[in-house]
C-alpha cells in the first residue's frame, strides 16, 4: 500500500490531486483501514456506486455502504422504490450507531434534509430467539413503523401474521441479507427465526436475531399524521381538505411523492451530518462544488416551474435541501480532504495512468503492446477481468501468444504472499497476474511497483483511431456526393417512393427559408419531381439494364407499387416446404441425450437468481424433449428479461455434456457478443469450449473457429448470419438455438435446420411472428410460455407524448440524477448527427455517444462496451439495440417518431429498460401537432401503452394474430 497522505486536524482541509484511474478507491480504502471513519462525497451517482464496489474489493473487511438517492427529481409525484428506502435507512442507522467504516453518497444527495436519528431509534427494535413476543403488540408496532399487513410478503416493508407464524420482510438493518424472515412462536415465545424464499415459501437457514428499521422515511402513525396535518395548515393557505395529498395522509396512506413533504412530519429535520461522529473524515471526490450548485439551481427552477397546483402545494427548496452556503458551512467542522476540486492541489500521490496496452486485432500479434509493457516494466502487472468467464477467455487468448499469467482470486492484498488460484501461496510474487474484479480503469502504483490493467485499457479507443474514423466518415459522405455528381443529364434513377425517372440536373429554388438546391427528376408523361438535396438517400442509380430503355413510371399512377408487389409475389412460397419439413422431423428418430442430475444441479447453481415457475417449467420441457429421442422443435416465448437465456444455457449444457455441438444463432452482432460473454461466464468452470462468429471477430479468429468446429474441438458456437454460410461444417451438431426468431427470414432459419434434419431446435422469442405462433397453437411446434416476472421487477411506466424539448430534458435529468443511463432512439442514420448536436445543447450534463448499424464493427463494439461499463450515460442509437442488449443501469428510453414502429418493435425496444429493480420509463414520442399520426399508428401506441403488465409479449403477439390472421 502507498504511504498515505496525512489526514488534517479537525476543521482543516488538505487538497490532493485526484489519482489516476481506480487508484482513488485504493487510496480511500487505505485511509479507512487506518482507523478513521470516512464519509465520501462524490460529484455524481456513478462515481459513488463505483467507489463502493471498488473499495469493498480492495478491502473486504471494511463495512462500506452507499447512501443512495431517491432517484426522483425534486417535487416529483413519485416515491422511491422500497429497496432504495431500505438501503438509505440501513446506511443511516449504521452511521448513527458507529457500525460503518465508509459511507459513500453523491454530494447532491447529502444536501437532503432527513428524518432525525430519534425517529430511527424510536421505531427500530430487535427480535431474538427465546424472547417473549405479543403478536398483537408486534402487529401494532409494525404498523406504526410503516409496515404493510399483507397475505404474502414479497418486498421490504411487508408482514403477515398467521396464527403462531409471523412472516416479516424488514428494511435492511445491520443484516446484508435481502430475504424475509419467518418467526415461529410457541405460545408467546419466539421458538425459531428462519429466512425463507418469498417465491417458494420454503425456509432456508436459521438466524439468532433480526434487527428492524422503519419502513419509510416519514412516519404515518397517529403522531406523525397529526403533526403533518397541523404543519400543512400552517404552511399552505386555503382549504386543506381540497388537497388529495392531505386527505391521503390523513387516512394514513402514502401518496406518491410524499417524501417531498418530509419536514411536515417532524418538529425538526436532520442532516446527514447529524448521523456522523465528530471524528469522521470527509473525502470530497471531484468537483463537488459544481455538482451542489447545479443541483440547487435545478431545484429552484423546478420549484418555479411546478408551482400553481392547489391540490399539491410545494415546500420551498430550502425546507427540503441545504442551500450550498449552508451545506459547505457544515463541512468546515470536519477534517476534509479534497481530491480534484476546483482549487490547486497541495499533494500529488505516487500514481500514474495505466500504460498503453490496447489490443490491435488486425496485427499479427494483437497483444504486442502488452508484451512490450511486460518486457520493459520492472514491477508486477495485474490484469483484472470483469468476470470468471472473461478471465477464462482472456487466459486462453493470451496463451495463444505465449502469455501465461498466474491466476488469482480477488485482490492480492499482501505484496509478498499472493494466493494463486485460491489454493497455493507463492513465496515470491509472479510478474504477471490475472484476476477478476469490478475495477473500472487501471493505473500504476509507483510505491508498490505494481501496474494494474483492466479491460478498459486492453480494448480502449485511442485519439488516433478516433480521428481515423472521423476522416473515414467524411470521405464516405464525399463519395456519395461524388457518385451523384457523375450522373449525366438524362440518366435514369430510382426514387424509393415514386419509381424510375430521369435525372435532369440541379435546380435552385427559394422556399421561404433561403435558396435551396433540388434534384430535378422527370417521370413518364413529362411529370416533374423536385427532390431536396437533403433527401439524397431516397435516390439510387438504375441498375435494371440499358439506361436508354429504362421504363419510366408515371407519378401517382400506382405503377411503382404494382411493380414492387409483383416482385414480392414472385418470391418463393415456402409454406408447403415448411410443413413437409416439420412432418419429416416428426417421423424421424432424433438423438436421445442422457443427463446426470448431479451435473445439472451443479450447473444450475451458477444461475444467480431463483427460477420462476414458468421458467422452471420451460427448462423441464426442453430437457424432456432432448432426452425423448425425437427431434425437438420447441418455441419458448417470454418477455424481455424474463429468463429465456437461462433456458438456452441449460439446453446447451445437456447437448455439450452429451458430446454434441451447439449452434446459437443471433440476429445482431451485439446480441452475439452479449451471449458469448454470458455463455463464457456460465461455462467457465467446465471443459466446454466456445467460439464466436460475428463481424466483431478478426479473420484469423474466424478461421481458427471454423477449423475447430469442423474438427469437433469447439463445443458451442455463437454467431450471426455467418452460421448460415455454407463454409460452416459441423462435426457433430446436436442442438440449434435461434434467438429472437422474428428477426430472421424463414429461409434463413430453415437453412440452419437443413444442416441436420434430426437436430434439436430451440427457438426463443419475446414476440413471435404470426406464422410461428399459429404453428405452435395448432400443435405443429411445441410451445412454452414464460409469463411470470422475476422478483422485484416493476412494470415500465409508458408515456405517449408529442416531441418536446422540455419533456426530453426532464425525462433525462430524472435518470441522470439517480446515476442511470438513457437510450434515445432516432432511427434515421442520415439525420442522427443533427439530433446529436441538438441533444448536446439540450443536455450539457449528459455524456452522449452514437451507435448505429452502419458504423465500423470495432467502433460499434467499443461504443457498446463503453455504454455497458457506464463510461457515458446517453446512447443515441437506431433500432440496432432492439434485441438482446442487457444494461441494468439503463432505465429510461425515449423513442423519437414512435409512430413509425410496429407493435412487436415497440415492445422489444421498450424491453431494453426495466431489467433491474429500478423503476423504468419509456417515452414514445410522436411528431408535434402539425404532423398527423395515422390511425393505425395511434392504435399501436395505445396498445403498447396499455400493456404495462410484464409478461405481455405473448399476449401482444396474440392480439397481433387476431388482427392479421395467421399470415405474416
PDB file of N, CA and C in Angstrom, residues 379-382 404-408 415-420 425-434 450:
ATOM      1  N   UNK A 379       8.326  -3.995 -12.362  1.00  0.00           N
ATOM      2  CA  UNK A 379       7.449  -4.464 -11.291  1.00  0.00           C
ATOM      3  C   UNK A 379       6.481  -5.537 -11.767  1.00  0.00           C
ATOM      4  N   UNK A 380       5.460  -5.777 -10.934  1.00  0.00           N
ATOM      5  CA  UNK A 380       4.441  -6.760 -11.273  1.00  0.00           C
ATOM      6  C   UNK A 380       3.308  -6.094 -12.050  1.00  0.00           C
ATOM      7  N   UNK A 381       2.611  -6.881 -12.844  1.00  0.00           N
ATOM      8  CA  UNK A 381       1.451  -6.397 -13.600  1.00  0.00           C
ATOM      9  C   UNK A 381       0.254  -7.273 -13.266  1.00  0.00           C
ATOM     10  N   UNK A 382      -0.829  -6.634 -12.851  1.00  0.00           N
ATOM     11  CA  UNK A 382      -2.059  -7.337 -12.500  1.00  0.00           C
ATOM     12  C   UNK A 382      -3.133  -6.975 -13.520  1.00  0.00           C
ATOM     13  N   UNK A 404       1.296 -16.320 -20.217  1.00  0.00           N
ATOM     14  CA  UNK A 404       0.630 -17.225 -19.268  1.00  0.00           C
ATOM     15  C   UNK A 404       0.674 -16.622 -17.864  1.00  0.00           C
ATOM     16  N   UNK A 405      -0.302 -15.755 -17.550  1.00  0.00           N
ATOM     17  CA  UNK A 405      -0.317 -15.145 -16.213  1.00  0.00           C
ATOM     18  C   UNK A 405      -0.728 -16.140 -15.140  1.00  0.00           C
ATOM     19  N   UNK A 406      -0.301 -15.886 -13.923  1.00  0.00           N
ATOM     20  CA  UNK A 406      -0.757 -16.680 -12.781  1.00  0.00           C
ATOM     21  C   UNK A 406      -2.151 -16.196 -12.395  1.00  0.00           C
ATOM     22  N   UNK A 407      -3.060 -17.130 -12.195  1.00  0.00           N
ATOM     23  CA  UNK A 407      -4.460 -16.779 -11.941  1.00  0.00           C
ATOM     24  C   UNK A 407      -4.690 -16.589 -10.449  1.00  0.00           C
ATOM     25  N   UNK A 408      -5.324 -15.471 -10.091  1.00  0.00           N
ATOM     26  CA  UNK A 408      -5.612 -15.142  -8.695  1.00  0.00           C
ATOM     27  C   UNK A 408      -7.110 -15.140  -8.445  1.00  0.00           C
ATOM     28  N   UNK A 415       1.701  -8.017  -0.701  1.00  0.00           N
ATOM     29  CA  UNK A 415       2.595  -7.934  -1.863  1.00  0.00           C
ATOM     30  C   UNK A 415       3.604  -9.071  -1.915  1.00  0.00           C
ATOM     31  N   UNK A 416       3.847  -9.756  -0.780  1.00  0.00           N
ATOM     32  CA  UNK A 416       4.823 -10.832  -0.775  1.00  0.00           C
ATOM     33  C   UNK A 416       4.174 -12.198  -0.928  1.00  0.00           C
ATOM     34  N   UNK A 417       3.023 -12.392  -0.295  1.00  0.00           N
ATOM     35  CA  UNK A 417       2.348 -13.691  -0.341  1.00  0.00           C
ATOM     36  C   UNK A 417       1.077 -13.561  -1.155  1.00  0.00           C
ATOM     37  N   UNK A 418       1.051 -14.128  -2.315  1.00  0.00           N
ATOM     38  CA  UNK A 418      -0.106 -13.999  -3.196  1.00  0.00           C
ATOM     39  C   UNK A 418      -0.750 -15.357  -3.391  1.00  0.00           C
ATOM     40  N   UNK A 419      -2.050 -15.418  -3.162  1.00  0.00           N
ATOM     41  CA  UNK A 419      -2.774 -16.675  -3.317  1.00  0.00           C
ATOM     42  C   UNK A 419      -3.032 -16.930  -4.795  1.00  0.00           C
ATOM     43  N   UNK A 420      -2.520 -18.005  -5.284  1.00  0.00           N
ATOM     44  CA  UNK A 420      -2.682 -18.341  -6.688  1.00  0.00           C
ATOM     45  C   UNK A 420      -3.789 -19.366  -6.832  1.00  0.00           C
ATOM     46  N   UNK A 425       0.168 -20.702  -2.239  1.00  0.00           N
ATOM     47  CA  UNK A 425       0.766 -19.400  -1.956  1.00  0.00           C
ATOM     48  C   UNK A 425       2.162 -19.360  -2.561  1.00  0.00           C
ATOM     49  N   UNK A 426       2.394 -18.324  -3.357  1.00  0.00           N
ATOM     50  CA  UNK A 426       3.709 -18.185  -3.974  1.00  0.00           C
ATOM     51  C   UNK A 426       4.615 -17.395  -3.054  1.00  0.00           C
ATOM     52  N   UNK A 427       5.803 -17.912  -2.704  1.00  0.00           N
ATOM     53  CA  UNK A 427       6.711 -17.177  -1.825  1.00  0.00           C
ATOM     54  C   UNK A 427       7.174 -15.863  -2.445  1.00  0.00           C
ATOM     55  N   UNK A 428       7.340 -15.870  -3.738  1.00  0.00           N
ATOM     56  CA  UNK A 428       7.703 -14.646  -4.453  1.00  0.00           C
ATOM     57  C   UNK A 428       6.619 -14.360  -5.474  1.00  0.00           C
ATOM     58  N   UNK A 429       6.124 -13.139  -5.500  1.00  0.00           N
ATOM     59  CA  UNK A 429       5.010 -12.809  -6.384  1.00  0.00           C
ATOM     60  C   UNK A 429       5.424 -12.923  -7.843  1.00  0.00           C
ATOM     61  N   UNK A 430       4.679 -13.651  -8.632  1.00  0.00           N
ATOM     62  CA  UNK A 430       4.997 -13.724 -10.058  1.00  0.00           C
ATOM     63  C   UNK A 430       4.797 -12.365 -10.716  1.00  0.00           C
ATOM     64  N   UNK A 431       5.427 -12.194 -11.884  1.00  0.00           N
ATOM     65  CA  UNK A 431       5.423 -10.885 -12.529  1.00  0.00           C
ATOM     66  C   UNK A 431       4.137 -10.523 -13.218  1.00  0.00           C
ATOM     67  N   UNK A 432       3.382 -11.515 -13.738  1.00  0.00           N
ATOM     68  CA  UNK A 432       2.163 -11.230 -14.488  1.00  0.00           C
ATOM     69  C   UNK A 432       1.023 -12.026 -13.868  1.00  0.00           C
ATOM     70  N   UNK A 433      -0.009 -11.310 -13.398  1.00  0.00           N
ATOM     71  CA  UNK A 433      -1.111 -11.914 -12.668  1.00  0.00           C
ATOM     72  C   UNK A 433      -2.434 -11.622 -13.369  1.00  0.00           C
ATOM     73  N   UNK A 434      -3.374 -12.529 -13.211  1.00  0.00           N
ATOM     74  CA  UNK A 434      -4.704 -12.352 -13.796  1.00  0.00           C
ATOM     75  C   UNK A 434      -5.743 -12.655 -12.729  1.00  0.00           C
ATOM     76  N   UNK A 450       3.599  -1.694  -8.904  1.00  0.00           N
ATOM     77  CA  UNK A 450       2.533  -2.563  -9.409  1.00  0.00           C
ATOM     78  C   UNK A 450       1.737  -1.824 -10.476  1.00  0.00           C
TER      79      UNK A 450
END
